[in-house]
mmCIF file of C-alpha atoms and ligand atoms in Angstrom:
data_model
loop_
_atom_site.group_PDB
_atom_site.id
_atom_site.type_symbol
_atom_site.label_atom_id
_atom_site.label_comp_id
_atom_site.label_asym_id
_atom_site.label_seq_id
_atom_site.Cartn_x
_atom_site.Cartn_y
_atom_site.Cartn_z
ATOM 1 C CA MET A 278 2.260 23.670 31.968
ATOM 2 C CA THR A 279 3.691 23.407 35.422
ATOM 3 C CA GLU A 280 7.582 22.790 35.330
ATOM 4 C CA ALA A 281 8.478 19.475 36.861
ATOM 5 C CA LYS A 282 11.266 19.530 39.268
ATOM 6 C CA VAL A 283 14.039 17.183 38.343
ATOM 7 C CA ASP A 284 15.847 15.572 41.384
ATOM 8 C CA ARG A 285 17.330 12.713 39.956
ATOM 9 C CA GLN A 286 20.805 12.746 38.570
ATOM 10 C CA LEU A 287 21.590 11.276 35.114
ATOM 11 C CA GLU A 288 23.642 7.984 35.077
ATOM 12 C CA ILE A 289 26.612 7.923 32.974
ATOM 13 C CA PRO A 290 28.240 4.608 33.117
ATOM 14 C CA GLU A 291 32.112 4.476 32.976
ATOM 15 C CA GLY A 292 33.583 4.258 29.628
ATOM 16 C CA GLY A 293 30.156 5.712 27.996
ATOM 17 C CA PHE A 294 27.057 4.215 27.007
ATOM 18 C CA TRP A 295 26.544 0.548 25.866
ATOM 19 C CA PRO A 296 25.827 0.501 22.264
ATOM 20 C CA ALA A 297 22.018 -1.055 21.861
ATOM 21 C CA PRO A 298 22.099 -4.469 20.058
ATOM 22 C CA GLN A 299 21.929 -4.352 16.150
ATOM 23 C CA VAL A 300 18.093 -5.002 15.270
ATOM 24 C CA PRO A 301 18.291 -8.127 12.936
ATOM 25 C CA GLN A 302 16.847 -7.506 9.495
ATOM 26 C CA PRO A 303 14.372 -7.346 7.674
ATOM 27 C CA ASN A 304 12.345 -6.179 10.692
ATOM 28 C CA ILE A 305 9.077 -4.503 10.637
ATOM 29 C CA TYR A 306 10.247 -1.391 12.980
ATOM 30 C CA PRO A 307 11.553 1.409 10.743
ATOM 31 C CA MET A 308 11.177 3.738 13.737
ATOM 32 C CA GLU A 309 11.217 6.556 11.399
ATOM 33 C CA TRP A 310 8.847 8.499 9.069
ATOM 34 C CA ARG A 311 11.247 9.500 6.158
ATOM 35 C CA VAL A 312 9.591 11.361 3.461
ATOM 36 C CA GLU A 313 11.134 11.138 0.142
ATOM 37 C CA THR A 314 7.995 11.657 -2.102
ATOM 38 C CA GLN A 315 5.890 14.578 -1.138
ATOM 39 C CA LYS A 316 3.364 13.626 -3.802
ATOM 40 C CA LEU A 317 2.753 10.081 -2.104
ATOM 41 C CA ALA A 318 2.334 11.968 1.237
ATOM 42 C CA ALA A 319 -0.220 14.006 -0.572
ATOM 43 C CA ILE A 320 -2.146 11.119 -2.059
ATOM 44 C CA TYR A 321 -2.449 9.381 1.333
ATOM 45 C CA GLN A 322 -4.131 12.435 2.832
ATOM 46 C CA LYS A 323 -6.390 12.729 0.236
ATOM 47 C CA SER A 324 -7.277 9.071 0.247
ATOM 48 C CA LYS A 325 -8.539 9.953 3.713
ATOM 49 C CA VAL A 326 -10.616 12.736 2.788
ATOM 50 C CA MET A 327 -12.217 10.824 -0.097
ATOM 51 C CA ALA A 328 -13.005 7.918 2.327
ATOM 52 C CA TRP A 329 -16.463 6.326 1.841
ATOM 53 C CA ASN A 330 -18.686 3.623 3.600
ATOM 54 C CA PRO A 331 -20.145 0.675 1.455
ATOM 55 C CA ALA A 332 -22.959 0.477 4.161
ATOM 56 C CA ASP A 333 -23.917 4.161 3.207
ATOM 57 C CA LEU A 334 -24.971 3.083 -0.471
ATOM 58 C CA PRO A 335 -28.644 3.180 -1.105
ATOM 59 C CA TRP A 336 -28.997 -0.451 -0.454
ATOM 60 C CA ASP A 337 -32.710 -0.395 0.458
ATOM 61 C CA GLY A 338 -33.132 0.397 -3.208
ATOM 62 C CA LEU A 339 -31.870 -2.917 -4.156
ATOM 63 C CA ARG A 340 -34.532 -5.461 -4.091
ATOM 64 C CA ALA A 341 -34.199 -8.993 -5.184
ATOM 65 C CA GLU A 342 -37.570 -9.078 -6.180
ATOM 66 C CA ASP A 343 -36.989 -6.517 -8.907
ATOM 67 C CA PHE A 344 -34.956 -8.929 -10.725
ATOM 68 C CA THR A 345 -35.755 -12.359 -12.343
ATOM 69 C CA THR A 346 -34.126 -15.406 -10.905
ATOM 70 C CA GLU A 347 -31.861 -15.752 -13.679
ATOM 71 C CA GLN A 348 -30.907 -12.124 -13.462
ATOM 72 C CA ARG A 349 -30.280 -12.390 -9.640
ATOM 73 C CA LEU A 350 -28.023 -15.569 -10.299
ATOM 74 C CA GLY A 351 -26.287 -13.418 -13.380
ATOM 75 C CA ILE A 352 -25.712 -10.566 -10.755
ATOM 76 C CA MET A 353 -24.377 -12.861 -7.864
ATOM 77 C CA TYR A 354 -22.270 -14.633 -10.501
ATOM 78 C CA TRP A 355 -20.744 -11.451 -11.784
ATOM 79 C CA PHE A 356 -19.867 -10.339 -8.197
ATOM 80 C CA ALA A 357 -18.261 -14.048 -7.554
ATOM 81 C CA VAL A 358 -16.193 -13.456 -10.408
ATOM 82 C CA LEU A 359 -15.059 -9.940 -9.071
ATOM 83 C CA ALA A 360 -14.697 -11.146 -5.720
ATOM 84 C CA ASN A 361 -12.132 -13.922 -7.213
ATOM 85 C CA PHE A 362 -10.244 -10.819 -7.684
ATOM 86 C CA ASP A 363 -11.285 -8.320 -4.968
ATOM 87 C CA ALA A 364 -11.091 -10.597 -2.189
ATOM 88 C CA SER A 365 -7.472 -11.093 -2.659
ATOM 89 C CA GLY A 366 -7.021 -7.424 -2.604
ATOM 90 C CA PRO A 367 -6.857 -6.899 1.373
ATOM 91 C CA ALA A 368 -4.562 -9.568 1.862
ATOM 92 C CA VAL A 369 -2.372 -8.730 -0.987
ATOM 93 C CA PHE A 370 -1.871 -5.238 -0.057
ATOM 94 C CA ALA A 371 -1.905 -6.250 3.582
ATOM 95 C CA ARG A 372 1.321 -8.389 2.655
ATOM 96 C CA ALA A 373 2.656 -5.752 0.661
ATOM 97 C CA THR A 374 2.153 -2.975 3.441
ATOM 98 C CA ILE A 375 4.120 -5.513 6.034
ATOM 99 C CA ARG A 376 6.943 -5.741 2.954
ATOM 100 C CA ALA A 377 7.177 -2.204 2.778
ATOM 101 C CA PHE A 378 7.603 -1.973 6.658
ATOM 102 C CA GLU A 379 10.381 -4.667 6.529
ATOM 103 C CA LYS A 380 12.319 -3.060 3.628
ATOM 104 C CA HIS A 381 11.800 0.146 5.411
ATOM 105 C CA GLU A 382 10.264 1.964 2.682
ATOM 106 C CA GLU A 383 9.762 5.730 2.987
ATOM 107 C CA ASP A 384 6.792 6.539 5.257
ATOM 108 C CA PRO A 385 4.340 7.589 2.526
ATOM 109 C CA VAL A 386 4.764 4.343 0.692
ATOM 110 C CA ARG A 387 3.968 2.466 3.718
ATOM 111 C CA LYS A 388 0.742 4.560 4.450
ATOM 112 C CA CYS A 389 -0.359 4.406 0.603
ATOM 113 C CA PHE A 390 -0.249 0.778 0.685
ATOM 114 C CA PHE A 391 -2.224 0.645 3.916
ATOM 115 C CA SER A 392 -4.797 2.898 2.403
ATOM 116 C CA ILE A 393 -5.011 0.697 -0.804
ATOM 117 C CA THR A 394 -5.581 -2.336 1.958
ATOM 118 C CA ARG A 395 -8.396 -0.225 3.119
ATOM 119 C CA ASP A 396 -10.175 0.481 -0.026
ATOM 120 C CA GLU A 397 -9.753 -3.092 -1.042
ATOM 121 C CA MET A 398 -11.664 -4.216 1.825
ATOM 122 C CA ASN A 399 -14.466 -1.839 1.135
ATOM 123 C CA HIS A 400 -14.505 -3.165 -2.416
ATOM 124 C CA GLU A 401 -14.836 -6.608 -1.122
ATOM 125 C CA GLU A 402 -17.618 -5.315 1.053
ATOM 126 C CA CYS A 403 -19.487 -4.167 -1.927
ATOM 127 C CA CYS A 404 -19.110 -7.955 -3.411
ATOM 128 C CA GLN A 405 -20.334 -9.335 -0.118
ATOM 129 C CA ARG A 406 -23.544 -7.138 0.282
ATOM 130 C CA ALA A 407 -24.602 -7.245 -3.394
ATOM 131 C CA ILE A 408 -24.361 -11.122 -3.073
ATOM 132 C CA ALA A 409 -26.265 -11.274 0.153
ATOM 133 C CA ILE A 410 -29.065 -9.302 -1.264
ATOM 134 C CA MET A 411 -29.248 -11.120 -4.651
ATOM 135 C CA TRP A 412 -28.282 -14.681 -3.476
ATOM 136 C CA PRO A 413 -28.397 -15.522 0.149
ATOM 137 C CA GLY A 414 -25.597 -17.977 0.836
ATOM 138 C CA GLY A 415 -23.675 -16.865 -2.234
ATOM 139 C CA PRO A 416 -21.412 -17.395 -3.748
ATOM 140 C CA MET A 417 -20.724 -20.854 -2.490
ATOM 141 C CA SER A 418 -22.702 -21.975 0.232
ATOM 142 C CA TRP A 419 -26.024 -22.913 -1.369
ATOM 143 C CA THR A 420 -27.607 -25.877 -3.099
ATOM 144 C CA PRO A 421 -28.218 -25.341 -6.624
ATOM 145 C CA ALA A 422 -31.598 -26.595 -7.828
ATOM 146 C CA THR A 423 -31.595 -26.066 -11.607
ATOM 147 C CA ASP A 424 -29.159 -26.560 -14.588
ATOM 148 C CA LEU A 425 -28.179 -22.974 -14.798
ATOM 149 C CA GLU A 426 -27.687 -22.887 -10.926
ATOM 150 C CA ARG A 427 -25.542 -25.887 -11.171
ATOM 151 C CA ALA A 428 -23.468 -24.405 -13.897
ATOM 152 C CA ALA A 429 -23.169 -21.109 -11.900
ATOM 153 C CA HIS A 430 -22.248 -23.106 -8.614
ATOM 154 C CA ASN A 431 -19.756 -25.198 -10.624
ATOM 155 C CA ASN A 432 -17.918 -22.298 -12.482
ATOM 156 C CA ILE A 433 -17.577 -20.278 -9.215
ATOM 157 C CA GLY A 434 -15.966 -23.459 -7.795
ATOM 158 C CA TRP A 435 -13.225 -23.502 -10.639
ATOM 159 C CA LEU A 436 -12.698 -19.834 -10.264
ATOM 160 C CA TYR A 437 -11.871 -20.068 -6.792
ATOM 161 C CA HIS A 438 -9.518 -23.034 -7.482
ATOM 162 C CA ASN A 439 -7.596 -20.897 -9.757
ATOM 163 C CA GLY A 440 -7.722 -17.907 -7.357
ATOM 164 C CA GLY A 441 -6.253 -20.324 -4.527
ATOM 165 C CA ARG A 442 -3.451 -21.247 -6.985
ATOM 166 C CA TYR A 443 -2.279 -17.572 -7.319
ATOM 167 C CA TRP A 444 -2.231 -16.963 -3.874
ATOM 168 C CA ASN A 445 0.773 -19.500 -3.390
ATOM 169 C CA GLY A 446 2.340 -17.918 -6.295
ATOM 170 C CA TYR A 447 1.984 -14.337 -4.653
ATOM 171 C CA SER A 448 3.362 -15.219 -1.369
ATOM 172 C CA LYS A 449 6.442 -16.459 -2.953
ATOM 173 C CA ALA A 450 6.650 -13.425 -5.476
ATOM 174 C CA VAL A 451 6.445 -10.954 -2.548
ATOM 175 C CA GLY A 452 9.942 -11.891 -1.169
ATOM 176 C CA LYS A 453 11.079 -13.003 -4.796
ATOM 177 C CA TYR A 454 10.814 -10.006 -7.000
ATOM 178 C CA SER A 455 12.103 -6.536 -6.862
ATOM 179 C CA LEU A 456 9.646 -3.690 -6.074
ATOM 180 C CA PRO A 457 9.810 -2.520 -9.922
ATOM 181 C CA VAL A 458 8.416 -5.945 -10.971
ATOM 182 C CA LEU A 459 5.949 -6.033 -8.004
ATOM 183 C CA PHE A 460 4.643 -2.469 -8.801
ATOM 184 C CA THR A 461 4.409 -3.192 -12.384
ATOM 185 C CA SER A 462 1.958 -5.921 -11.766
ATOM 186 C CA PHE A 463 0.168 -3.714 -9.155
ATOM 187 C CA MET A 464 0.145 -1.083 -11.950
ATOM 188 C CA MET A 465 -1.449 -3.144 -14.326
ATOM 189 C CA GLY A 466 -4.225 -4.401 -12.034
ATOM 190 C CA GLU A 467 -5.073 -0.942 -11.190
ATOM 191 C CA MET A 468 -5.027 0.267 -14.670
ATOM 192 C CA ALA A 469 -7.329 -2.590 -15.309
ATOM 193 C CA ALA A 470 -9.756 -2.069 -12.327
ATOM 194 C CA SER A 471 -10.316 1.672 -13.087
ATOM 195 C CA THR A 472 -11.047 0.939 -16.574
ATOM 196 C CA LEU A 473 -13.386 -1.646 -15.628
ATOM 197 C CA PHE A 474 -15.087 0.385 -13.241
ATOM 198 C CA ARG A 475 -15.390 3.376 -15.207
ATOM 199 C CA GLY A 476 -17.002 1.399 -18.118
ATOM 200 C CA MET A 477 -19.178 -0.096 -15.548
ATOM 201 C CA ALA A 478 -20.324 3.065 -13.776
ATOM 202 C CA SER A 479 -21.753 4.511 -16.852
ATOM 203 C CA GLY A 480 -23.475 1.307 -18.078
ATOM 204 C CA ALA A 481 -25.237 0.519 -14.991
ATOM 205 C CA ARG A 482 -28.936 0.984 -14.929
ATOM 206 C CA HIS A 483 -29.390 0.719 -11.011
ATOM 207 C CA PRO A 484 -28.552 3.664 -8.706
ATOM 208 C CA VAL A 485 -26.791 1.283 -6.287
ATOM 209 C CA PHE A 486 -24.378 -0.410 -8.896
ATOM 210 C CA ALA A 487 -23.877 2.927 -10.605
ATOM 211 C CA GLU A 488 -22.811 4.611 -7.339
ATOM 212 C CA MET A 489 -20.844 1.660 -6.290
ATOM 213 C CA PHE A 490 -18.665 1.479 -9.482
ATOM 214 C CA ALA A 491 -18.087 5.151 -9.594
ATOM 215 C CA ARG A 492 -16.690 5.009 -6.098
ATOM 216 C CA ILE A 493 -14.703 2.039 -6.634
ATOM 217 C CA GLY A 494 -13.416 3.494 -10.096
ATOM 218 C CA ARG A 495 -12.263 6.438 -8.260
ATOM 219 C CA ASP A 496 -10.494 4.574 -5.646
ATOM 220 C CA GLU A 497 -8.883 2.376 -8.284
ATOM 221 C CA SER A 498 -7.628 5.670 -10.218
ATOM 222 C CA ARG A 499 -6.054 6.630 -7.072
ATOM 223 C CA HIS A 500 -4.240 3.274 -6.591
ATOM 224 C CA LEU A 501 -3.015 3.642 -10.227
ATOM 225 C CA GLN A 502 -1.542 6.992 -9.265
ATOM 226 C CA ILE A 503 0.169 5.732 -6.400
ATOM 227 C CA CYS A 504 1.659 2.847 -8.386
ATOM 228 C CA MET A 505 2.666 5.232 -11.104
ATOM 229 C CA THR A 506 4.455 7.735 -8.612
ATOM 230 C CA ILE A 507 6.308 4.701 -7.028
ATOM 231 C CA LEU A 508 7.288 3.426 -10.264
ATOM 232 C CA GLU A 509 8.526 6.586 -11.683
ATOM 233 C CA LYS A 510 10.996 6.626 -8.692
ATOM 234 C CA GLU A 511 11.919 2.926 -9.213
ATOM 235 C CA TRP A 512 12.158 2.335 -13.023
ATOM 236 C CA PRO A 513 15.024 4.494 -13.992
ATOM 237 C CA GLY A 514 17.515 2.133 -12.183
ATOM 238 C CA LEU A 515 16.377 -0.968 -14.000
ATOM 239 C CA THR A 516 18.614 -3.825 -15.180
ATOM 240 C CA ASP A 517 18.097 -5.421 -18.448
ATOM 241 C CA ASP A 518 17.276 -8.444 -16.480
ATOM 242 C CA VAL A 519 14.597 -6.989 -14.480
ATOM 243 C CA ARG A 520 13.203 -5.381 -17.629
ATOM 244 C CA MET A 521 12.721 -8.823 -19.163
ATOM 245 C CA THR A 522 10.909 -10.002 -16.059
ATOM 246 C CA ILE A 523 8.717 -6.958 -16.055
ATOM 247 C CA THR A 524 7.746 -8.087 -19.848
ATOM 248 C CA ARG A 525 6.745 -11.511 -18.563
ATOM 249 C CA GLN A 526 4.873 -9.943 -15.709
ATOM 250 C CA LEU A 527 2.924 -7.862 -18.096
ATOM 251 C CA ARG A 528 1.864 -10.934 -20.187
ATOM 252 C CA ALA A 529 1.033 -12.679 -16.787
ATOM 253 C CA GLY A 530 -1.024 -9.800 -15.892
ATOM 254 C CA PHE A 531 -2.958 -9.626 -19.010
ATOM 255 C CA VAL A 532 -3.754 -13.650 -18.415
ATOM 256 C CA PHE A 533 -4.820 -13.007 -15.102
ATOM 257 C CA LEU A 534 -6.772 -9.968 -15.636
ATOM 258 C CA SER A 535 -8.694 -10.663 -18.705
ATOM 259 C CA MET A 536 -11.033 -13.026 -16.704
ATOM 260 C CA ILE A 537 -12.887 -10.037 -14.955
ATOM 261 C CA LEU A 538 -12.254 -7.573 -17.932
ATOM 262 C CA TRP A 539 -12.831 -9.911 -20.913
ATOM 263 C CA GLU A 540 -12.559 -13.428 -21.235
ATOM 264 C CA PRO A 541 -9.904 -15.958 -19.859
ATOM 265 C CA PRO A 542 -7.158 -16.669 -22.609
ATOM 266 C CA GLU A 543 -6.934 -20.087 -23.768
ATOM 267 C CA GLY A 544 -4.354 -22.581 -22.203
ATOM 268 C CA PHE A 545 -3.555 -21.063 -18.732
ATOM 269 C CA TRP A 546 -6.540 -20.848 -16.579
ATOM 270 C CA ASP A 547 -7.300 -24.368 -15.358
ATOM 271 C CA LEU A 548 -10.964 -24.617 -16.165
ATOM 272 C CA PRO A 549 -13.163 -27.313 -17.405
ATOM 273 C CA PRO A 550 -13.989 -27.171 -21.192
ATOM 274 C CA TYR A 551 -17.688 -26.026 -20.754
ATOM 275 C CA PHE A 552 -16.617 -23.157 -18.513
ATOM 276 C CA LEU A 553 -16.402 -20.418 -21.033
ATOM 277 C CA ASN A 554 -19.571 -21.223 -22.791
ATOM 278 C CA ASN A 555 -21.695 -21.156 -19.446
ATOM 279 C CA HIS A 556 -19.751 -18.030 -18.324
ATOM 280 C CA ARG A 557 -21.098 -16.310 -21.300
ATOM 281 C CA VAL A 558 -24.716 -17.310 -20.478
ATOM 282 C CA LEU A 559 -24.568 -16.354 -16.880
ATOM 283 C CA MET A 560 -22.694 -12.932 -18.082
ATOM 284 C CA ASP A 561 -25.645 -12.318 -20.545
ATOM 285 C CA HIS A 562 -28.110 -12.600 -17.514
ATOM 286 C CA ALA A 563 -26.041 -10.125 -15.405
ATOM 287 C CA ARG A 564 -25.998 -7.965 -18.534
ATOM 288 C CA GLN A 565 -29.668 -7.954 -18.823
ATOM 289 C CA ALA A 566 -30.124 -7.265 -15.317
ATOM 290 C CA GLY A 567 -28.821 -3.903 -15.859
ATOM 291 C CA LEU A 568 -25.489 -4.336 -14.048
ATOM 292 C CA GLY A 569 -23.593 -2.302 -16.533
ATOM 293 C CA VAL A 570 -21.330 -5.554 -17.757
ATOM 294 C CA LEU A 571 -20.044 -4.345 -21.271
ATOM 295 C CA SER A 572 -20.684 -6.350 -24.288
ATOM 296 C CA TYR A 573 -17.921 -8.785 -25.594
ATOM 297 C CA GLY A 574 -16.891 -6.240 -28.145
ATOM 298 C CA GLU A 575 -16.777 -3.388 -25.808
ATOM 299 C CA GLN A 576 -15.089 -5.125 -23.358
ATOM 300 C CA ALA A 577 -12.192 -6.182 -25.858
ATOM 301 C CA GLU A 578 -12.031 -2.406 -26.811
ATOM 302 C CA ASN A 579 -11.910 -1.211 -23.353
ATOM 303 C CA TRP A 580 -9.350 -3.697 -22.341
ATOM 304 C CA ARG A 581 -7.093 -2.928 -25.523
ATOM 305 C CA ASN A 582 -7.295 0.706 -24.670
ATOM 306 C CA ALA A 583 -6.134 0.089 -21.204
ATOM 307 C CA ILE A 584 -3.292 -2.003 -22.260
ATOM 308 C CA ALA A 585 -2.414 0.533 -24.948
ATOM 309 C CA LYS A 586 -1.785 3.246 -21.874
ATOM 310 C CA ILE A 587 0.270 0.713 -20.217
ATOM 311 C CA ARG A 588 2.259 0.074 -23.208
ATOM 312 C CA VAL A 589 3.164 3.818 -23.751
ATOM 313 C CA ILE A 590 4.242 3.967 -19.968
ATOM 314 C CA VAL A 591 6.490 1.096 -19.854
ATOM 315 C CA GLN A 592 7.964 1.636 -23.348
ATOM 316 C CA ARG A 593 9.026 4.989 -22.021
ATOM 317 C CA TRP A 594 11.245 3.045 -19.455
ATOM 318 C CA GLY A 595 12.700 0.967 -22.272
ATOM 319 C CA ILE A 596 10.753 -1.925 -21.294
ATOM 320 C CA ASP A 597 9.293 -4.330 -24.132
ATOM 321 C CA PHE A 598 5.831 -5.043 -24.267
ATOM 322 C CA PRO A 599 4.541 -8.569 -24.699
ATOM 323 C CA ALA A 600 2.570 -9.680 -27.634
ATOM 324 C CA VAL A 601 -1.113 -10.007 -26.905
ATOM 325 C CA PRO A 602 -2.534 -11.624 -29.846
ATOM 326 C CA GLU A 603 -5.714 -12.080 -28.529
ATOM 327 C CA LEU A 604 -6.110 -8.104 -28.800
ATOM 328 C CA ASP A 605 -4.215 -7.719 -31.713
ATOM 329 C CA ILE A 606 -1.366 -6.178 -29.862
ATOM 330 C CA ASP A 607 2.201 -7.318 -31.035
ATOM 331 C CA GLY A 608 5.191 -7.371 -28.899
ATOM 332 C CA VAL A 609 7.717 -9.981 -27.502
ATOM 333 C CA ASP A 610 6.458 -13.504 -27.577
ATOM 334 C CA VAL A 611 6.774 -14.711 -23.967
ATOM 335 C CA SER A 612 3.708 -16.581 -23.596
ATOM 336 C CA ALA A 613 5.593 -19.862 -23.387
ATOM 337 C CA ASP A 614 7.248 -19.130 -19.943
ATOM 338 C CA ILE A 615 4.375 -17.867 -18.014
ATOM 339 C CA SER A 616 3.319 -20.209 -15.322
ATOM 340 C CA ALA A 617 1.153 -19.853 -12.190
ATOM 341 C CA ASP A 618 3.971 -18.923 -10.163
ATOM 342 C CA ASP A 619 4.410 -15.955 -12.241
ATOM 343 C CA ILE A 620 1.043 -14.450 -11.459
ATOM 344 C CA ILE A 621 0.729 -11.674 -9.055
ATOM 345 C CA PRO A 622 -2.884 -11.216 -8.303
ATOM 346 C CA VAL A 623 -3.912 -7.593 -7.812
ATOM 347 C CA PHE A 624 -6.818 -5.566 -8.206
HETATM 348 FE FE1 FE2 B 867 -10.390 -2.749 -5.732
HETATM 349 FE FE1 FE2 B 868 -6.978 -1.207 -6.734
#
């Protein structure tokens, strides 16, 4: 490097430099890269090394004509149900990323949130691609011609209606709840997601689905690791008040996530009375198509195991676990005070 010659003199104002104006808060410019949690920084680096591209899955091997019409509809339906969760992922974590910047969270937290946003975009792309092959125009922009198709189209419309409700709740929750409350919900979503995809990866008969679910499952495990690392930092300082809110959030998480992990609990999801019956018919078609959808009993078992793990984790920090009578899990009964506003959609 050649040395530049500096001719210009420094200007020092009389009475010293003027202090720059205070930056109003919250503001997205932390202008620093503080690292408090090395482990999170390492996870972020790993997320880049583990990056994968949904476009590179062997899509050529997934041919609509290899399935019956009912099976294609069943597969599309399952991905539409998944998309009701995964399609919220990018926006949910993008919002959380902005929040982390506003709150001047340490740099690895911001970066990890960004990486989850990236991953969720990939997961959503998988739904998009699978649906485009199986049912062009799906999930909503097509005209059903048979009773089965009308049932699928109608159920998806109801799901979307519910998904829309949760977005409003989440938008409010991000500003309203403290980080531990938000993260507990995220943690539950990631536990659910990693459990779901691990189960499906082992059950899927088609290589595209098997590989897709294995990769998504790996991402979700990393998301879970991120949430756990952040929670271990946040949980020690909890007040009883926040603990109680977390107990409610865990119940809300169960109610929300059961739709994809198992079946929606009674009395909360805003669905027509025939929804569940037709949902089961459509899920059966997806199951028979070799998508890897577990049986009703296996799903319940899987979900119960995931919840048991969450229960052990939160009880370590003195947080009461909510009762989940649907899965024979006892605990504090908070079901009466769960509303749509409590749901923090995550996956
Ligand atoms: Fe995901
Ligand atoms: Fe996730």
